[in-house]
Short mmCIF file of C-alpha atoms in Angstrom, two decimals:
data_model
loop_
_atom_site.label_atom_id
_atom_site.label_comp_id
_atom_site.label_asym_id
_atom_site.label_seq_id
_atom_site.Cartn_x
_atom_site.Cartn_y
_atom_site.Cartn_z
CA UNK A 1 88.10 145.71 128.95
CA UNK A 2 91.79 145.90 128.85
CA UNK A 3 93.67 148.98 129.00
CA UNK A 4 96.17 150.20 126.54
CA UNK A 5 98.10 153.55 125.95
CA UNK A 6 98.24 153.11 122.24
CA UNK A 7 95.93 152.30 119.44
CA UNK A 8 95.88 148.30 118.86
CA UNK A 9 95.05 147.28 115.09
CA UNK A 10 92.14 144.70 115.56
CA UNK A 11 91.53 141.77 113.30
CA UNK A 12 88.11 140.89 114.75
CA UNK A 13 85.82 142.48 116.56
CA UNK A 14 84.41 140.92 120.02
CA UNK A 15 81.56 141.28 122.26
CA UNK A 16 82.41 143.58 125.62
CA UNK A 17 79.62 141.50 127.34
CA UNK A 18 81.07 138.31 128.07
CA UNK A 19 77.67 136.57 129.03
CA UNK A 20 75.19 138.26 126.35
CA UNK A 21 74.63 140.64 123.57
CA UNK A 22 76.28 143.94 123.92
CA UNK A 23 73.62 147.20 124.74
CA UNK A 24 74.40 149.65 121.43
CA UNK A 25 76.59 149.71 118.53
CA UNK A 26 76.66 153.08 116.82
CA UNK A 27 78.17 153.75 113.54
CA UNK A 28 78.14 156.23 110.22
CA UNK A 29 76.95 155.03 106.82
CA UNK A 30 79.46 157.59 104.56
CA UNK A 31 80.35 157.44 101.33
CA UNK A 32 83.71 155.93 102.12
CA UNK A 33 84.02 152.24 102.03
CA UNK A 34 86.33 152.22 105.88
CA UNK A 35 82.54 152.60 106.68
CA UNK A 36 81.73 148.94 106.27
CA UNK A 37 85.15 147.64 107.90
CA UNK A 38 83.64 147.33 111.37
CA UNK A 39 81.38 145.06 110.66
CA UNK A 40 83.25 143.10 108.30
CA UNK A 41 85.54 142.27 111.07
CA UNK A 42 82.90 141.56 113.48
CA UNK A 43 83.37 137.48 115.45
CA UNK A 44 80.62 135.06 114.37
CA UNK A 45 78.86 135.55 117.76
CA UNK A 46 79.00 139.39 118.04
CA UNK A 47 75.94 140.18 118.57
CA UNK A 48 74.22 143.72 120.34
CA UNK A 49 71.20 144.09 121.39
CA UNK A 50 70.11 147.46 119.59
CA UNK A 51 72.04 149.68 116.51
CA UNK A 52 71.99 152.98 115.13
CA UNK A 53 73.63 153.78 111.85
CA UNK A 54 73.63 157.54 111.09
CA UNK A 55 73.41 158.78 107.39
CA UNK A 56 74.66 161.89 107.00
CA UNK A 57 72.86 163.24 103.65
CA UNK A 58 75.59 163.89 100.70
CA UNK A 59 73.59 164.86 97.58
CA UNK A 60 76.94 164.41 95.25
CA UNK A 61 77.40 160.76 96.82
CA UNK A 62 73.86 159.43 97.27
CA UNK A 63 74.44 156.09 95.81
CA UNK A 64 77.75 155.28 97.94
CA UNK A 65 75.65 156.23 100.91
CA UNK A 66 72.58 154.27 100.16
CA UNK A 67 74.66 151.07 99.22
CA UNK A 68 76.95 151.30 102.56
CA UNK A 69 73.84 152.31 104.22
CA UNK A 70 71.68 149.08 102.98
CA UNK A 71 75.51 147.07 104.08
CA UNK A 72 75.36 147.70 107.03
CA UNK A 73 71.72 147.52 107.87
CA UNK A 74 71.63 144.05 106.51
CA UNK A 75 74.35 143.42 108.51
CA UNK A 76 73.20 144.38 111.98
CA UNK A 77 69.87 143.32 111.60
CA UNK A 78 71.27 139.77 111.80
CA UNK A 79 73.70 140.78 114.77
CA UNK A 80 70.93 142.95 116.68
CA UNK A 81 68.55 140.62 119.08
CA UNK A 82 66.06 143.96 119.64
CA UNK A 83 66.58 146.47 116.85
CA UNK A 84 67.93 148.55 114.12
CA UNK A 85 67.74 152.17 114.02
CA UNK A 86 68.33 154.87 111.29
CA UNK A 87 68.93 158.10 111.69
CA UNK A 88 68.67 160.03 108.73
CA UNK A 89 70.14 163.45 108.85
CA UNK A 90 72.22 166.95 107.37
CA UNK A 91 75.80 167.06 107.00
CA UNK A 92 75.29 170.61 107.89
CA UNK A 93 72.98 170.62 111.21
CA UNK A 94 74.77 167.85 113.47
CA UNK A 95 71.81 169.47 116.06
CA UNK A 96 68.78 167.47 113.98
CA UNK A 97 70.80 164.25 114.32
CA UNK A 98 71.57 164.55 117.70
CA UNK A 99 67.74 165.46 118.51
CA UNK A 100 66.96 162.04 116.72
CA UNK A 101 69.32 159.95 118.70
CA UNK A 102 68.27 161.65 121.96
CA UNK A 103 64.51 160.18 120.76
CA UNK A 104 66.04 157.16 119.66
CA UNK A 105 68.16 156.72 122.90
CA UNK A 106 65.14 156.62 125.31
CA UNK A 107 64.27 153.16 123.10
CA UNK A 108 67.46 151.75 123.38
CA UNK A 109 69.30 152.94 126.45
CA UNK A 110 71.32 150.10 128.71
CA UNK A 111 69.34 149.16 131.79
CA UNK A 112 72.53 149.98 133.77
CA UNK A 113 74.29 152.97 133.31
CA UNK A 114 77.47 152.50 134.92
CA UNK A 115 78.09 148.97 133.30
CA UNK A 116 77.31 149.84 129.43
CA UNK A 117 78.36 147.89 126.89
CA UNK A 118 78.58 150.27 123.78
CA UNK A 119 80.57 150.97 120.88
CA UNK A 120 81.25 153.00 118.44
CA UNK A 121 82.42 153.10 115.10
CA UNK A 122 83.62 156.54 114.44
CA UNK A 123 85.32 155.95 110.72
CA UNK A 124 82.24 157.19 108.76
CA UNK A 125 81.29 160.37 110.95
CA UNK A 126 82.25 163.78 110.52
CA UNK A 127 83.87 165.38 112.71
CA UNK A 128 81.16 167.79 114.44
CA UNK A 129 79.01 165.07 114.86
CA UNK A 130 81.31 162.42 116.36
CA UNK A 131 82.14 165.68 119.05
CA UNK A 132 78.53 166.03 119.65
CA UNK A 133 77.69 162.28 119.87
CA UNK A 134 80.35 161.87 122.46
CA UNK A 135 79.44 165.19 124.39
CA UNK A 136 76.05 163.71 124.61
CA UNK A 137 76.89 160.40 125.87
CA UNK A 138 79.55 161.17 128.42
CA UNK A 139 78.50 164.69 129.20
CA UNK A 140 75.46 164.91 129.27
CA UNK A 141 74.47 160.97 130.15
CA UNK A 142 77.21 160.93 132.57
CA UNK A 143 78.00 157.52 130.69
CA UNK A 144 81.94 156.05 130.96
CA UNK A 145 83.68 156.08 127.49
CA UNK A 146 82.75 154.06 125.05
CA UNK A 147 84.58 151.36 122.96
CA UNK A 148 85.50 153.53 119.82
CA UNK A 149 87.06 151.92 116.84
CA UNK A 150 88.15 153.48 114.18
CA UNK A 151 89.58 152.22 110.59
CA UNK A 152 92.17 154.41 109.14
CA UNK A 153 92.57 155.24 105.08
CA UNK A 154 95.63 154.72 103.13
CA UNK A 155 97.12 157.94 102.37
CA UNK A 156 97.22 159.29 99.07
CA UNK A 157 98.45 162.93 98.56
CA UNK A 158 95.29 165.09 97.32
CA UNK A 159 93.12 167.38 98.34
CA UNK A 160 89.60 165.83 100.90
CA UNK A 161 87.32 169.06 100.39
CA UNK A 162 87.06 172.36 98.57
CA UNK A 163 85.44 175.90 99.34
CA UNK A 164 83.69 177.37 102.37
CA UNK A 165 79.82 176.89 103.20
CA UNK A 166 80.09 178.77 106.47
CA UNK A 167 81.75 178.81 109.93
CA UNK A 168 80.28 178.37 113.04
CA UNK A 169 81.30 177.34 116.80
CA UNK A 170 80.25 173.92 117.74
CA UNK A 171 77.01 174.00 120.14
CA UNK A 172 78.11 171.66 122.81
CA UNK A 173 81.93 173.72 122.85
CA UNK A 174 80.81 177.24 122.80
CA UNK A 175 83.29 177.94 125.44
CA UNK A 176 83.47 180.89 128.05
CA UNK A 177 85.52 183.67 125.80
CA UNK A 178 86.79 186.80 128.15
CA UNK A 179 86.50 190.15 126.13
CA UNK A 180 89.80 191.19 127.71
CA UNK A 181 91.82 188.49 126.52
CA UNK A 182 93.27 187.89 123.52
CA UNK A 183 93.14 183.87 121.57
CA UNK A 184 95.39 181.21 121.16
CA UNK A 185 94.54 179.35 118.57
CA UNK A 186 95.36 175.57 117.85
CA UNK A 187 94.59 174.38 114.65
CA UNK A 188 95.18 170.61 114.18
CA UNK A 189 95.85 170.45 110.39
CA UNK A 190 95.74 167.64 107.83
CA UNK A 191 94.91 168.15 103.93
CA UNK A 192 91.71 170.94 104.04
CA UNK A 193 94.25 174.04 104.11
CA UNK A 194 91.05 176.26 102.69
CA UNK A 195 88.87 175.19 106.41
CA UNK A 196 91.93 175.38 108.74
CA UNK A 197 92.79 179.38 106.78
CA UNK A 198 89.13 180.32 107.12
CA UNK A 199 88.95 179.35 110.86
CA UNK A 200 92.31 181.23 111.39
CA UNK A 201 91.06 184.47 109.75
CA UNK A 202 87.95 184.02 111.87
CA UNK A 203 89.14 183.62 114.78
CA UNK A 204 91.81 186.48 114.56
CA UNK A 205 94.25 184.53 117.11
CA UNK A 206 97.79 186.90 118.58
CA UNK A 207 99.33 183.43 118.54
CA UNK A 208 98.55 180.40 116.49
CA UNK A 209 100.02 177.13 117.20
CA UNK A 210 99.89 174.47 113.78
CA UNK A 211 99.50 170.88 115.02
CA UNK A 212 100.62 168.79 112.41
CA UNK A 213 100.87 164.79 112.78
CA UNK A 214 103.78 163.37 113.27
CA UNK A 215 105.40 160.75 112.81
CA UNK A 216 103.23 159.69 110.72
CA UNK A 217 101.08 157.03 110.29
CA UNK A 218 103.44 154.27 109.33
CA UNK A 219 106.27 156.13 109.33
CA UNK A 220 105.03 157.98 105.84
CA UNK A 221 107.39 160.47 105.42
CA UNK A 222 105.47 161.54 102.31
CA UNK A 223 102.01 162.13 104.46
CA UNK A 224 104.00 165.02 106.48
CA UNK A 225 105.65 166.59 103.48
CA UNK A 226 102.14 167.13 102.29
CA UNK A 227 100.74 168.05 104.89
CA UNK A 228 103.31 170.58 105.57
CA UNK A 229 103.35 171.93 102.04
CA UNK A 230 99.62 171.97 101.27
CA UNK A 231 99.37 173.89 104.58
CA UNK A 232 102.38 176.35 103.74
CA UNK A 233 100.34 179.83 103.68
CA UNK A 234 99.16 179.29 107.39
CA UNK A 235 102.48 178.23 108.29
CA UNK A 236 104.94 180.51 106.71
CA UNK A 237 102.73 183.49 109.19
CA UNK A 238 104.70 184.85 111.75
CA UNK A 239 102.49 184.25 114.83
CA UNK A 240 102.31 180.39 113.96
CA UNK A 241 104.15 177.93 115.67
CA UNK A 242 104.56 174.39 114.59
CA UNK A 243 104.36 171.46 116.95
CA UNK A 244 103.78 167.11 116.28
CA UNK A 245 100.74 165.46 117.67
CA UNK A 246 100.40 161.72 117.23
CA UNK A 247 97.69 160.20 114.60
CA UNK A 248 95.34 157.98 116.43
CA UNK A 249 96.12 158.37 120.61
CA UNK A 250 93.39 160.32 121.70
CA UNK A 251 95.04 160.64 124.96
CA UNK A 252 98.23 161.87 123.21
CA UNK A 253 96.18 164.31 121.43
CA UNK A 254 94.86 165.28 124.55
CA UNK A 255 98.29 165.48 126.44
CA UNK A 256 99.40 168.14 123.76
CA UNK A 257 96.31 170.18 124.33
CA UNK A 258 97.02 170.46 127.40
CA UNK A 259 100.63 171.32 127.62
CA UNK A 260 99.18 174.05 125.59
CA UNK A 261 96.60 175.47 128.06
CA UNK A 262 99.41 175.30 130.99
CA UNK A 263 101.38 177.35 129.21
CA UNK A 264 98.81 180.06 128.45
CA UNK A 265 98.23 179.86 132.57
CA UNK A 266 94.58 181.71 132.17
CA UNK A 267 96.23 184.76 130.25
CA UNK A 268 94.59 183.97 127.04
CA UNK A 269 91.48 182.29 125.33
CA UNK A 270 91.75 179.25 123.80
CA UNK A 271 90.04 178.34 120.39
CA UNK A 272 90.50 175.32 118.67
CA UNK A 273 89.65 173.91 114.94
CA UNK A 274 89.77 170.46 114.45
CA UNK A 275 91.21 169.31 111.07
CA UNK A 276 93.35 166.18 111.60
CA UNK A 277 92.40 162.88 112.29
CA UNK A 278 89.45 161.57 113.95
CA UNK A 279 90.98 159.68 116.97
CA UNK A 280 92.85 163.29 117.40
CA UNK A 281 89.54 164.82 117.69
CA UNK A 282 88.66 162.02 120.46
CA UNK A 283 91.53 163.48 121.98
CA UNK A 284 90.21 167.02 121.47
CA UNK A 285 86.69 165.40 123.24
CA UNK A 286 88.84 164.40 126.70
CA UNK A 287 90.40 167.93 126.59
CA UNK A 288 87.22 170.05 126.39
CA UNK A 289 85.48 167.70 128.78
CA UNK A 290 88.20 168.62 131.44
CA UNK A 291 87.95 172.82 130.47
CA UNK A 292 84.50 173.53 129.35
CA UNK A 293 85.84 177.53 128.85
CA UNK A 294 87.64 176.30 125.00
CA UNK A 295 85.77 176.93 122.32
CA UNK A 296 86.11 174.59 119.14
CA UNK A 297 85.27 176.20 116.19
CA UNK A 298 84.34 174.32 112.54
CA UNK A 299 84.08 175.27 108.97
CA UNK A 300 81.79 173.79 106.65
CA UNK A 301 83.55 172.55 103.24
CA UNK A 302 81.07 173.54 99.97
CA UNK A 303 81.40 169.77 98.82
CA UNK A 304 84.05 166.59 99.39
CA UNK A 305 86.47 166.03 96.45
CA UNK A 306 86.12 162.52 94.58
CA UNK A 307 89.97 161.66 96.00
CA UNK A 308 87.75 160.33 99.24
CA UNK A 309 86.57 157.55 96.77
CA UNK A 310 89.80 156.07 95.72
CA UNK A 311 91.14 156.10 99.27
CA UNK A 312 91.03 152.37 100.81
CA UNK A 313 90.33 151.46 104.00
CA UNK A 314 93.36 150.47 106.38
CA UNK A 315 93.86 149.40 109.50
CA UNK A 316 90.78 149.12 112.12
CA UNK A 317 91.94 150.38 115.41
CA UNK A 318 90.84 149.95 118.99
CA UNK A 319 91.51 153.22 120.17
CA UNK A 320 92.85 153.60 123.65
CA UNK A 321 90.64 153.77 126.92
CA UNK A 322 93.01 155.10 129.58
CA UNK A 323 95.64 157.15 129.78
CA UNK A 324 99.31 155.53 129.97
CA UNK A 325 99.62 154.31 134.06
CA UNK A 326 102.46 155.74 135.92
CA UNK A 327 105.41 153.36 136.36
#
């Protein structure tokens, strides 16, 4: 697999196994349509030998889900040689889908584990999930990364969720918190200003530093005036400091996370809430994998605003799988 420091826009998707099906291909059936881009894209011999598609339950949207769901099934029953799996599970306990996969996993698992050929699809997860599906698989499985692809959305300038079910700290990134320390928080930020606030009033942070994306995703000047302005309580605090991560490098994302932590030298905990983009949160993924003492924190929204059915699917990206080599 070739190695690139910045996400490559993919008109077709190929096999990683050169002389037979790939192992796994995992992927999300959501209500948005990006959900079926993958394997719309997909060469006329792809072909894998086992798939999962997780459906996250969402009462409000149970027809988009079901239709995507029966899409992509179809779909990867004809590209699967051994299998088709479906996970059925709660938006709000990631913990019962990941229990099912570890079941399912012991069915499908490559025969080699340091030569896998997986990918996944991470355009219909959320974003607790995708952390915990990649915590299990490299963490815990020791496996190498993954292929991840992910398809973007065109932007339009309205509000993804609304209201507050809970907050809670992510299982697999509880963190080691010190009682004597006080938190820096880093909140990457995007268009759900009522989740990042409720994380930053939780968490109680001395110093808060905003992440916002920039430049934007196609140079949209508009995307970072909104996102600035429907984020303008948080920022107009005192204690929080603005600063640009890029859209879809996970290992920029990552880079900025850590420039963070160096600064901080020890002296202070380190929380994080993860409300940007996905490949961001991929980024967020490398970070905590390197300093299991950060804690990510999440907040539930009540229900997902109709704006993330008008919302077309862009560009499908292969994300990067190394880190930019020294010249």
């Amino acid at each position: 697999m070739p190695k690139t420091a910045e996400p490559v826009a993919i008109e077709r998707l190929t096999r990683l196994n050169e002389s037979g099906p790939d192992d796994l291909f995992i992927c999300c059936a959501s209500f948005e349509d990006r959900c079926l881009s993958s394997i719309s894209k997909m060469k006329v011999d792809f072909r894998t030998k086992f798939a999962v598609i997780f459906v996250i339950e969402e009462p409000l949207y149970k027809k988009q889900v079901d239709d995507h769901k029966f899409r992509l099934q179809a779909e990867l029953a004809r590209r699967s040689t051994e299998g088709v799996f479906i996970i059925s599970c709660q938006r709000d306990d990631p913990a019962d889908g990941l229990n099912q996969f570890k079941q399912t996993w012991k069915k499908c698992q490559p025969g080699c584990s340091t030569e896998s050929f997986i990918t996944i699809d991470i355009s219909g997860f959320t974003k607790i999930y995708l952390l915990e599906l990649l915590h299990y698989l490299v963490t815990e499985l020791e496996l190498p990364l993954p292929r991840i692809i992910h398809t973007t959305q065109v932007y339009l300038p309205t509000r993804l969720t609304d209201g507050i079910a809970q907050i809670s700290t992510i299982p697999s990134f509880y963190g080691q918190l010190s009682l004597d320390k006080e938190t820096v928080l880093v909140l990457f930020l995007g268009f759900e200003p009522e989740r990042s606030l409720a994380v930053w009033k939780h968490a109680n942070p001395s110093r808060t530093i905003a992440l916002i994306t920039s430049p934007p995703r196609g140079g949209n000047l508009n995307y970072l005036k909104y996102a600035r302005e429907n984020n303008s309580y948080l920022l107009s605090q005192p204690s929080v400091e603005v600063r640009d991560v890029p859209p879809d490098s996970p290992y920029g994302a990552r880079q900025v996370l850590e420039t963070i932590f160096n600064e901080t030298k020890g002296s202070l905990n380190m929380v994080i809430g993860p409300f940007g983009t996905k490949p961001q949160v991929v980024g967020m993924f490398l970070f905590c994998a390197e300093h299991p003492r950060v804690q990510v924190i999440y907040s539930f929204p009540v229900k997902y605003t109709r704006s993330y059915l008008r919302r077309k699917p862009g560009s499908t990206l292969l994300l990067p799988l190394a880190p930019p080599l020294a010249v």
